[in-house]
Coordinates of C-alpha atoms and ligand atoms in Angstrom, one line a residue:
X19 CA 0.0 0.0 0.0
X20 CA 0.9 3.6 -0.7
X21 CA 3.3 2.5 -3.5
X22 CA 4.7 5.9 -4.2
X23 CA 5.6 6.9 -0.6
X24 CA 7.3 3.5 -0.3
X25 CA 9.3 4.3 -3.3
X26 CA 10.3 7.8 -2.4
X27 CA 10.6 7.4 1.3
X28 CA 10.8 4.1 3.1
X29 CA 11.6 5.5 6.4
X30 CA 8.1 7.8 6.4
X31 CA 6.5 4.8 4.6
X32 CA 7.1 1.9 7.4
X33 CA 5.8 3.9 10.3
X34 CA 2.6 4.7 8.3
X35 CA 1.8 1.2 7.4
X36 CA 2.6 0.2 11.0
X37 CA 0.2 2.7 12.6
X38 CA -2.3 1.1 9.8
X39 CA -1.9 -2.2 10.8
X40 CA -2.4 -0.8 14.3
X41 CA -5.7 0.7 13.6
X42 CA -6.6 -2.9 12.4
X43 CA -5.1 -5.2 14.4
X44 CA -6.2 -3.4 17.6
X45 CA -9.6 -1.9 18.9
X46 CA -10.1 1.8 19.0
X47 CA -12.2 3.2 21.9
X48 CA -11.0 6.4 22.2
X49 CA -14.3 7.8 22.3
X50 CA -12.6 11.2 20.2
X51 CA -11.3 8.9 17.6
X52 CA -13.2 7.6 14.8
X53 CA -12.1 5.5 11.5
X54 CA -12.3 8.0 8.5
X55 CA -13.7 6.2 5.0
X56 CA -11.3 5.8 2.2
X57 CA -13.1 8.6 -0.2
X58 CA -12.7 11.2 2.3
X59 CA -9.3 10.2 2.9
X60 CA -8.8 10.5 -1.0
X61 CA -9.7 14.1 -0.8
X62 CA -7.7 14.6 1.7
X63 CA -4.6 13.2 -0.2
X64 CA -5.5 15.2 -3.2
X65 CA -3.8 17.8 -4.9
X66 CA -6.0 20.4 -3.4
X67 CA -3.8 20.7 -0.7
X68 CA -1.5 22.7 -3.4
X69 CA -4.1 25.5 -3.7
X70 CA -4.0 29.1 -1.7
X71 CA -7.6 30.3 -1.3
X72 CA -7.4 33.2 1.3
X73 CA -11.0 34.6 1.7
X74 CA -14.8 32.9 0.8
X75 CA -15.8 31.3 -2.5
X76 CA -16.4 34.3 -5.3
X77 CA -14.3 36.5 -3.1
X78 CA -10.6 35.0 -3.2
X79 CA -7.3 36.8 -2.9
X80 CA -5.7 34.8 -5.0
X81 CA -6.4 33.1 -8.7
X82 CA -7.6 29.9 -10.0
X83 CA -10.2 29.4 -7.5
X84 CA -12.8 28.0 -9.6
X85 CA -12.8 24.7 -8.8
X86 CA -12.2 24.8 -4.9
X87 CA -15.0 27.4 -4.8
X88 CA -17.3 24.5 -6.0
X89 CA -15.8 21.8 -3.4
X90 CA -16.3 24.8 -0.5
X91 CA -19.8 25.6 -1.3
X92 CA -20.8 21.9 -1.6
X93 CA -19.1 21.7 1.7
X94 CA -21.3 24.9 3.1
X95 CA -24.6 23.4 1.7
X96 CA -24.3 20.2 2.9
X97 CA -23.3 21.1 6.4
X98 CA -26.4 23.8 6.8
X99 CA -28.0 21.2 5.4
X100 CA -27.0 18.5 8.1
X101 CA -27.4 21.1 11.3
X102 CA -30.2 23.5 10.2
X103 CA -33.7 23.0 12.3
X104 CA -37.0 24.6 10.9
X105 CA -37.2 28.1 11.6
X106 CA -33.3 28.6 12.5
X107 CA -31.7 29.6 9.3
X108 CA -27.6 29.4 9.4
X109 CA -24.7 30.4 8.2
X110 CA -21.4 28.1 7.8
X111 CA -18.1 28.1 7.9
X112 CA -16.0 25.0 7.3
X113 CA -12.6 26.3 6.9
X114 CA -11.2 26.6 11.1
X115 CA -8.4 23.5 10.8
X116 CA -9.2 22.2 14.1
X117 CA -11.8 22.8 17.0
X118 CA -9.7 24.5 19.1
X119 CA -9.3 26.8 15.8
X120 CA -12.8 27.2 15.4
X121 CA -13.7 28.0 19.6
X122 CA -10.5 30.9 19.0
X123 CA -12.2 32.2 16.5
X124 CA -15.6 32.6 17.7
X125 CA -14.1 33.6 21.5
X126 CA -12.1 36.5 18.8
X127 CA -15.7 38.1 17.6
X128 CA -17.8 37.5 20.8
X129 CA -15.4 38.9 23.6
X130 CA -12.8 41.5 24.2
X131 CA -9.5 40.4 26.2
X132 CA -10.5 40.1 30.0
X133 CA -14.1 39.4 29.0
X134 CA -15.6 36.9 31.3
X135 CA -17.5 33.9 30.2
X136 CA -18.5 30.4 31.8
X137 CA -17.5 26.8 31.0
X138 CA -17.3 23.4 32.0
X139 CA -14.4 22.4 34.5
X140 CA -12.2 20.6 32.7
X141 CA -11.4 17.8 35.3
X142 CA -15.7 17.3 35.4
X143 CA -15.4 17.0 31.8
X144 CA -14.9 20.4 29.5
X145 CA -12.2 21.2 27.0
X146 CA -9.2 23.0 27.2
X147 CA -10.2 25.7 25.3
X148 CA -13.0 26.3 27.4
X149 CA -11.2 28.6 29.7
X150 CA -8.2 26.6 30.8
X151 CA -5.1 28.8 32.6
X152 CA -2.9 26.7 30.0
X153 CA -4.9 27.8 26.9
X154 CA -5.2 31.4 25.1
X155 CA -9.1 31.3 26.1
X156 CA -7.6 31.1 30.0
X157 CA -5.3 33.5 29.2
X158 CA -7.4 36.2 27.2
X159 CA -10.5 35.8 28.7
X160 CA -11.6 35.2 32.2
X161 CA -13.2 32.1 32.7
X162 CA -15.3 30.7 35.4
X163 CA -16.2 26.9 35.5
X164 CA -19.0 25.0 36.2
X165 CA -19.1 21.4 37.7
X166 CA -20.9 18.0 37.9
X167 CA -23.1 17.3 40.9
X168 CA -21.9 14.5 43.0
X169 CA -24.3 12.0 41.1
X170 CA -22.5 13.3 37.6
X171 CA -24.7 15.2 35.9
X172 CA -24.7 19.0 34.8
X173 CA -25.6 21.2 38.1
X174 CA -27.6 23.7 36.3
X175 CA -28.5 25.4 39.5
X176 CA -24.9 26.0 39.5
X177 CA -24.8 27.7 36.3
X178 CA -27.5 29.6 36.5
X179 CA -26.2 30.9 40.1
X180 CA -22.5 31.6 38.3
X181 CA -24.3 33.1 35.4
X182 CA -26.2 35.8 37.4
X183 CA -23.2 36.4 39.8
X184 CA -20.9 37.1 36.9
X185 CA -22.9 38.6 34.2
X186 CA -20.8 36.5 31.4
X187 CA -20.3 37.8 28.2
X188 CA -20.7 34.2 27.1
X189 CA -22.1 30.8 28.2
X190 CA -20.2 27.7 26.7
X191 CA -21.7 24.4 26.8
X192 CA -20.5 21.4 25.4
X193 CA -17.9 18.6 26.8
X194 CA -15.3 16.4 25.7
X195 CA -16.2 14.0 28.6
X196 CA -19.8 14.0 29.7
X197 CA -21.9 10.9 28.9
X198 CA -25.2 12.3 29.4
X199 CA -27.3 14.6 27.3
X200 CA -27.1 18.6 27.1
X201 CA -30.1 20.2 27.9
X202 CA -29.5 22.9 25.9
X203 CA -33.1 24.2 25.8
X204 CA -31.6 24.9 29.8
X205 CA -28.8 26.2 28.8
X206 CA -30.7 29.0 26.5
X207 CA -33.2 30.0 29.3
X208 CA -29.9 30.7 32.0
X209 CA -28.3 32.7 28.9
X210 CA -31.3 34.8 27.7
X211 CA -32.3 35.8 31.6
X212 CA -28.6 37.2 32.1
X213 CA -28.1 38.3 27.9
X214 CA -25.6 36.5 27.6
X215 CA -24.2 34.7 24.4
X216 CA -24.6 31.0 24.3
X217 CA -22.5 28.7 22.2
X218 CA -22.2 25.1 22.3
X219 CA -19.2 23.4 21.4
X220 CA -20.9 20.1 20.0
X221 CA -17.2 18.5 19.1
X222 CA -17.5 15.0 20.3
X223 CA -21.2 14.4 19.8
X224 CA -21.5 16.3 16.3
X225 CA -22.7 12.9 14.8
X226 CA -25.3 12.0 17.1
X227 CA -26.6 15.6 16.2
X228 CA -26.6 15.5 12.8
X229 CA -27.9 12.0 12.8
X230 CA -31.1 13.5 14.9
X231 CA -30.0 11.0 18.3
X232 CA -29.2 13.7 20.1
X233 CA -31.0 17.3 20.6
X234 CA -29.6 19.8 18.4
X235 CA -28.1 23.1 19.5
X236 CA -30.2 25.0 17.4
X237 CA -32.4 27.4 18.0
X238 CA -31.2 27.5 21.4
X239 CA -27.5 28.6 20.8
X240 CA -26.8 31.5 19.2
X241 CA -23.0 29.6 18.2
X242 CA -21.9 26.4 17.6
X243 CA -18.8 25.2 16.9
X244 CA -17.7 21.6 16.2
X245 CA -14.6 19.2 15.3
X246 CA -15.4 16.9 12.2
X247 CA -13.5 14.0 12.3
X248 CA -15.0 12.4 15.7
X249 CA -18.7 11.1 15.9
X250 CA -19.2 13.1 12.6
X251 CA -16.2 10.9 11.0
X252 CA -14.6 13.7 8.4
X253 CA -11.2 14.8 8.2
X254 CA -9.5 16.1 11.0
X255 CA -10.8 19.5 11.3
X256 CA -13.2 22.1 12.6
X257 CA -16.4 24.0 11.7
X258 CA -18.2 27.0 13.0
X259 CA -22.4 26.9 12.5
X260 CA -24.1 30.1 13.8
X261 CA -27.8 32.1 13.8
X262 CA -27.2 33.7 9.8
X263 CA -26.8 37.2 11.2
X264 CA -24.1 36.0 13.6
X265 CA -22.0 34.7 10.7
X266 CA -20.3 37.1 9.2
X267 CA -18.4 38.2 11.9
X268 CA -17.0 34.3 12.2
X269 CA -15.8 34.3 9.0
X270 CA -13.5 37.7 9.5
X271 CA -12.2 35.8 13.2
X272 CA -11.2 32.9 11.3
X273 CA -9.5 34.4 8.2
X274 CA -7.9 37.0 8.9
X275 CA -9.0 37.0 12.4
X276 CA -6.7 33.8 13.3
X277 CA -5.9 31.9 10.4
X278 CA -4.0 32.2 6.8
X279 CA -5.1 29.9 3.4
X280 CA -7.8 27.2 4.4
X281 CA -6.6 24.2 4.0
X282 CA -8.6 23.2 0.5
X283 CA -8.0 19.4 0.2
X284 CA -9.3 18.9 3.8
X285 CA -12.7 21.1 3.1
X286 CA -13.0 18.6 0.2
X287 CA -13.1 16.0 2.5
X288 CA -15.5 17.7 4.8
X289 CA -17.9 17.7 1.7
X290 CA -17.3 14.2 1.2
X291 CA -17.9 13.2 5.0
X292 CA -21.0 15.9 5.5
X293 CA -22.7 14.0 2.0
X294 CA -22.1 10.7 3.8
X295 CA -23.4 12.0 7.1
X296 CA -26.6 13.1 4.9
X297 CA -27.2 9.4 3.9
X298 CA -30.0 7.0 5.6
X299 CA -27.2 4.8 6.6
X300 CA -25.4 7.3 8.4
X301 CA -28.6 7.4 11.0
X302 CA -28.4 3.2 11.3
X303 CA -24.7 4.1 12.5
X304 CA -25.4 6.3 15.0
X305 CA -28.2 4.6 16.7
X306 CA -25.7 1.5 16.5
X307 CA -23.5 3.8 18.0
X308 CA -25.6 4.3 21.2
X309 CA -26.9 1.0 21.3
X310 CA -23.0 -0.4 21.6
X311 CA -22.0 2.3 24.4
X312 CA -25.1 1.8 26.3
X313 CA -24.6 -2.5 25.9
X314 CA -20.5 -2.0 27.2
X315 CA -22.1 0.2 29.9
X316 CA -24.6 -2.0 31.2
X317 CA -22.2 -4.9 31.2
X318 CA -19.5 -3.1 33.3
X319 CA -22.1 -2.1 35.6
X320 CA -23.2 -5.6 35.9
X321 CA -19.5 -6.6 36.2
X322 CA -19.7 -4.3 39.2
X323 CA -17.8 -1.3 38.1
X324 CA -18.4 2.6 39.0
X325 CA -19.9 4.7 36.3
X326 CA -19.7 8.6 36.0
X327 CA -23.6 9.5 36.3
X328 CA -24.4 5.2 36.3
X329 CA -24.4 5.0 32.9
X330 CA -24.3 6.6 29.4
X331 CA -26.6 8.4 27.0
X332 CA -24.5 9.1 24.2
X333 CA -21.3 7.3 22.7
X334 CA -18.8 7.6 25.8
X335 CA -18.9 6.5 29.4
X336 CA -16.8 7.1 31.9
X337 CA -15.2 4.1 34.1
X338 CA -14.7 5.5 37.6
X339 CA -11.2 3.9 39.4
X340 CA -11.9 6.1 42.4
X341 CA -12.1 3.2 44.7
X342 CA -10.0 1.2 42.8
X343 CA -6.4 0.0 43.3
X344 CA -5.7 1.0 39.6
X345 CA -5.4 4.3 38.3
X346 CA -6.5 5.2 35.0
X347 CA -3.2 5.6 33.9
X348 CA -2.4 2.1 35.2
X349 CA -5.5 1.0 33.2
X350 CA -4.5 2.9 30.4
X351 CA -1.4 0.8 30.0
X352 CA -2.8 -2.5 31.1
X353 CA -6.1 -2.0 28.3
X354 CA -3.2 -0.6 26.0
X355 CA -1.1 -4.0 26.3
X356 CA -4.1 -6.2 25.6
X357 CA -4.7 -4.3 22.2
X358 CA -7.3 -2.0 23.8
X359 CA -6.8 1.6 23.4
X360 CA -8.3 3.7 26.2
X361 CA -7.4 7.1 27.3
X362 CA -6.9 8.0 30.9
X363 CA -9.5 10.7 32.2
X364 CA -10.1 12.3 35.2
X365 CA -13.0 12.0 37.1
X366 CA -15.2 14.5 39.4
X367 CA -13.7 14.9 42.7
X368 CA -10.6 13.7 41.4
X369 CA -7.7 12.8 43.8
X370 CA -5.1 11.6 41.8
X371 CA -2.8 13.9 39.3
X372 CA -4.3 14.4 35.8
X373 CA -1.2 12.4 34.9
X374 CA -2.7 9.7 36.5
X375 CA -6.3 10.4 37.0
X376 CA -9.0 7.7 38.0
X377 CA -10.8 7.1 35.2
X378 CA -10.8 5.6 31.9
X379 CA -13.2 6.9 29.2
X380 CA -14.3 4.2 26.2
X381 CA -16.1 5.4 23.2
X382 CA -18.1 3.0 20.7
X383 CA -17.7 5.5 17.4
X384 CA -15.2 3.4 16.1
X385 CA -15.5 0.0 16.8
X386 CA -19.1 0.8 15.7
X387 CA -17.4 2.0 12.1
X388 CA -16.0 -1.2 12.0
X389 CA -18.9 -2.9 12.0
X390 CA -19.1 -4.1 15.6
X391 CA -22.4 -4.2 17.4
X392 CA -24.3 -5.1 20.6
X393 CA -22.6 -8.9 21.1
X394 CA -19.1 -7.3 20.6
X395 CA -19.6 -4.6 22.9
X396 CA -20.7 -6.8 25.7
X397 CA -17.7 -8.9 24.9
X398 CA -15.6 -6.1 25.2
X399 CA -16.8 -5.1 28.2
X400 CA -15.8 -8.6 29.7
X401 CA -12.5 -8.5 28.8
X402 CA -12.1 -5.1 30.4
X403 CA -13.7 -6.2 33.2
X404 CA -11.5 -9.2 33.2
X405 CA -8.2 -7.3 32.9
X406 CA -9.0 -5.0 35.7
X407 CA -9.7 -7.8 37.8
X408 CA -6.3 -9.6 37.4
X409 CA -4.1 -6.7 36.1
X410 CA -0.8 -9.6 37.0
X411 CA -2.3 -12.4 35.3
X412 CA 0.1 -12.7 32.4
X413 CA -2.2 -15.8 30.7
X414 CA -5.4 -13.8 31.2
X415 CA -3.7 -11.0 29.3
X416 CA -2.3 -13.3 26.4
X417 CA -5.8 -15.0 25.8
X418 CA -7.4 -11.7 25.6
X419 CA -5.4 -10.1 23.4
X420 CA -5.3 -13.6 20.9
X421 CA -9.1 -13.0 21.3
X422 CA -9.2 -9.4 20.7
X423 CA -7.1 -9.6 17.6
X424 CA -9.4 -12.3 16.2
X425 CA -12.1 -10.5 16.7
X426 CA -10.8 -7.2 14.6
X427 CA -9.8 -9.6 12.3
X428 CA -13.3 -10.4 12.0
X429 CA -13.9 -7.3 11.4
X430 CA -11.4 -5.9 8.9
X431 CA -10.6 -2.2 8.1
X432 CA -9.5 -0.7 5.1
X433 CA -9.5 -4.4 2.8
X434 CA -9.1 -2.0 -0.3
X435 CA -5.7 -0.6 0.7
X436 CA -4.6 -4.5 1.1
X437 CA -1.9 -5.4 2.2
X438 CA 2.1 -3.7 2.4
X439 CA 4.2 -5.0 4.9
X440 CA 4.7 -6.7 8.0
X441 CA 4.5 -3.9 10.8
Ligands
LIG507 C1 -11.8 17.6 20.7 C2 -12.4 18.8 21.2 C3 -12.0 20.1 20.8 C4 -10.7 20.3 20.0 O1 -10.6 19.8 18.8 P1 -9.2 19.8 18.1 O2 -9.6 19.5 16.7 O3 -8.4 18.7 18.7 O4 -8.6 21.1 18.2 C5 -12.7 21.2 21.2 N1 -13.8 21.1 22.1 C6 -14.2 19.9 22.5 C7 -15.4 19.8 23.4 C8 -13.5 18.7 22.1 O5 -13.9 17.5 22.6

């Protein structure tokens, strides 16, 4: 596979077909991560990345834009198309490079430096960007955090109380580790009382939104920004959806607000993904989606492990170590060595470092791209449950992983690229 980089540069070449036959060989349940399909990466590996296109379509600043003002405004059409609700028309744009781009970029046109707004804590769950001290939006802006209740769910008491003590300029919902659903009908009401902005930062469950499994943002949210590459399974990259009178100031934050040329091959992609997200099928996959986190979730439960919140709504749970003598980092590894890739999280009323943390979150988007479903899930869930039980048992972890890697195999991804190299 990939016969010209092979030929031009082995060195490059052998660690991309080993982190393929990673992908394959093990199971991916990084609930961020997501297995892309070949035509989007096509696009991506096009010669569209050649192309400078500073500015919108019809209003470059540079020439021979023709053709990548097509593949942009297919891009645009299909994504209002895939997020806009009756009554709540909306403008697009699709060129930020990442989410933490696109949350820059709308922070740029809706607050000035030392503005305050309010977001989700990142040890209960938020993002970086959401106000971090390590990020620019924790260094620009001044951010206050909201938290979990102790049983794991949003404390919108608590918001509403931090909204009307400090009068943000801006509300940001939205999580990278919450397994429940955002009320953001909620959300709205706390915003409009104290006028403030609201924006959701739908990143991780994009997909379940556009696939109509989840409530959508709109017309409750004023802003929305989003990755595309995890539920929504694009490229890597970001996208900014807002109320159509909202959006032209978006488009001046990202270009020339924060970024140079959009990056042209990866927008062609973004078409590519937001078409298959507008397909019947890509509904089935969502609810298959759910169906698979809520199975592993059960299953652990039953198994007798600690749940963020008891359980999951979406396509991520969070497996609470708190009482456990394994931290999530040591689960991390132990998951990791068994061919089951996990991320370390922290947990509310964390204890441990965020190096170590006591949790583990586990997606289902990709495992559920591979075609896994409900009797996979649960089995997954046993084997995790296994490992955890008897982290030292050296034949428990061999049988598992000779199990787990028959069951990908089972499952294969990426046939059409075949074969290229042991790895
Ligand atoms: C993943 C994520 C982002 C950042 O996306 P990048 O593309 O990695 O910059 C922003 N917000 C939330 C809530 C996320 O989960």
């Amino acid at each position: 596979m990939f016969s010209s980089l092979l030929a031009a540069d082995p060195e490059v070449h052998a660690s991309v077909v080993a982190e393929v036959t990673r992908q394959r060989h093990d199971l991916e349940l990084i609930a961020s991560e997501n297995h892309a399909s070949l035509a989007v990466m096509e696009a991506m590996g096009s010669p569209l990345t050649n192309k400078y296109a500073e500015g919108l379509p019809g209003r470059r600043y540079y020439g021979g834009c023709e053709h990548v003002d097509v593949v942009e405004n297919i891009a645009r059409k299909r994504a209002r198309e895939l997020f806009t609700v009756e009554g709540c028309p909306l403008g697009v744009n699709v060129q930020p490079h990442s989410g933490a781009q696109a949350n820059s970029a709308v922070f740029l046109t809706l607050m000035q430096p030392g503005d305050t707004f309010l977001g989700l804590d990142l040890s209960h769950g938020g993002h970086l960007t959401h106000g971090s001290p390590v990020n620019s939006s924790g260094k620009i802006y001044q951010a206050f955090h909201y938290t979990l209740r102790e049983d794991g769910y949003l404390d919108m008491d608590q918001v509403r109380d931090l909204a009307r003590k400090h009068r943000p300029k801006v509300i940001v919902c939205g999580a990278s580790a919450y397994p429940r659903t955002i009320d953001f009908a909620a959300f709205g009401a706390i915003a409009r009382e104290v006028d403030a902005v609201l924006m959701a930062d739908i990143a991780h469950i994009a997909g379940l939104v556009a696939a109509g499994v989840h409530p959508s943002p709109f017309p409750h949210c004023d802003v929305v920004t989003t990755t595309t590459h995890k539920t929504l399974r694009g490229p890597r990259g970001g996208l900014i959806l807002a109320k159509r009178e909202r959006i032209k100031a978006m488009n001046s934050a990202v270009f020339p607000g924060t970024q140079g040329g959009p990056l042209m091959h990866v927008i062609a992609a973004k078409a590519v993904a937001f078409g298959e997200a507008l397909q019947p099928s890509f509904r089935i996959y969502q609810q298959q989606v759910l169906e698979n986190a809520s199975a592993m979730a059960d299953r652990l439960v039953e198994r007798g492990h600690r749940l963020v919140s008891g359980g999951t709504d979406n396509h991520l749970m969070l497996l609470d170590l708190s009482d456990h003598p394994l931290s999530g980092k040591d689960a991390e590894n132990l998951l990791g060595s068994a061919g089951i890739t996990v991320n370390k999280n922290t947990v509310p009323g964390e204890r441990r470092s965020p190096f170590v943390t006591s949790g583990v979150r586990l997606g289902t988007p990709a495992m559920t791209t591979r075609g896994m479903q409900r009797a996979e899930a649960v089995q997954v869930a046993d084997w995790i449950a296994d490992l955890l039980a008897s982290p030292s048992d050296a034949t428990l972890l061999a049988r598992v992983r000779a199990d787990l890697h028959a069951l990908c195999g089972q499952f294969p991804l990426y046939p059409e690229l075949g074969g290229g190299g042991a790895a």
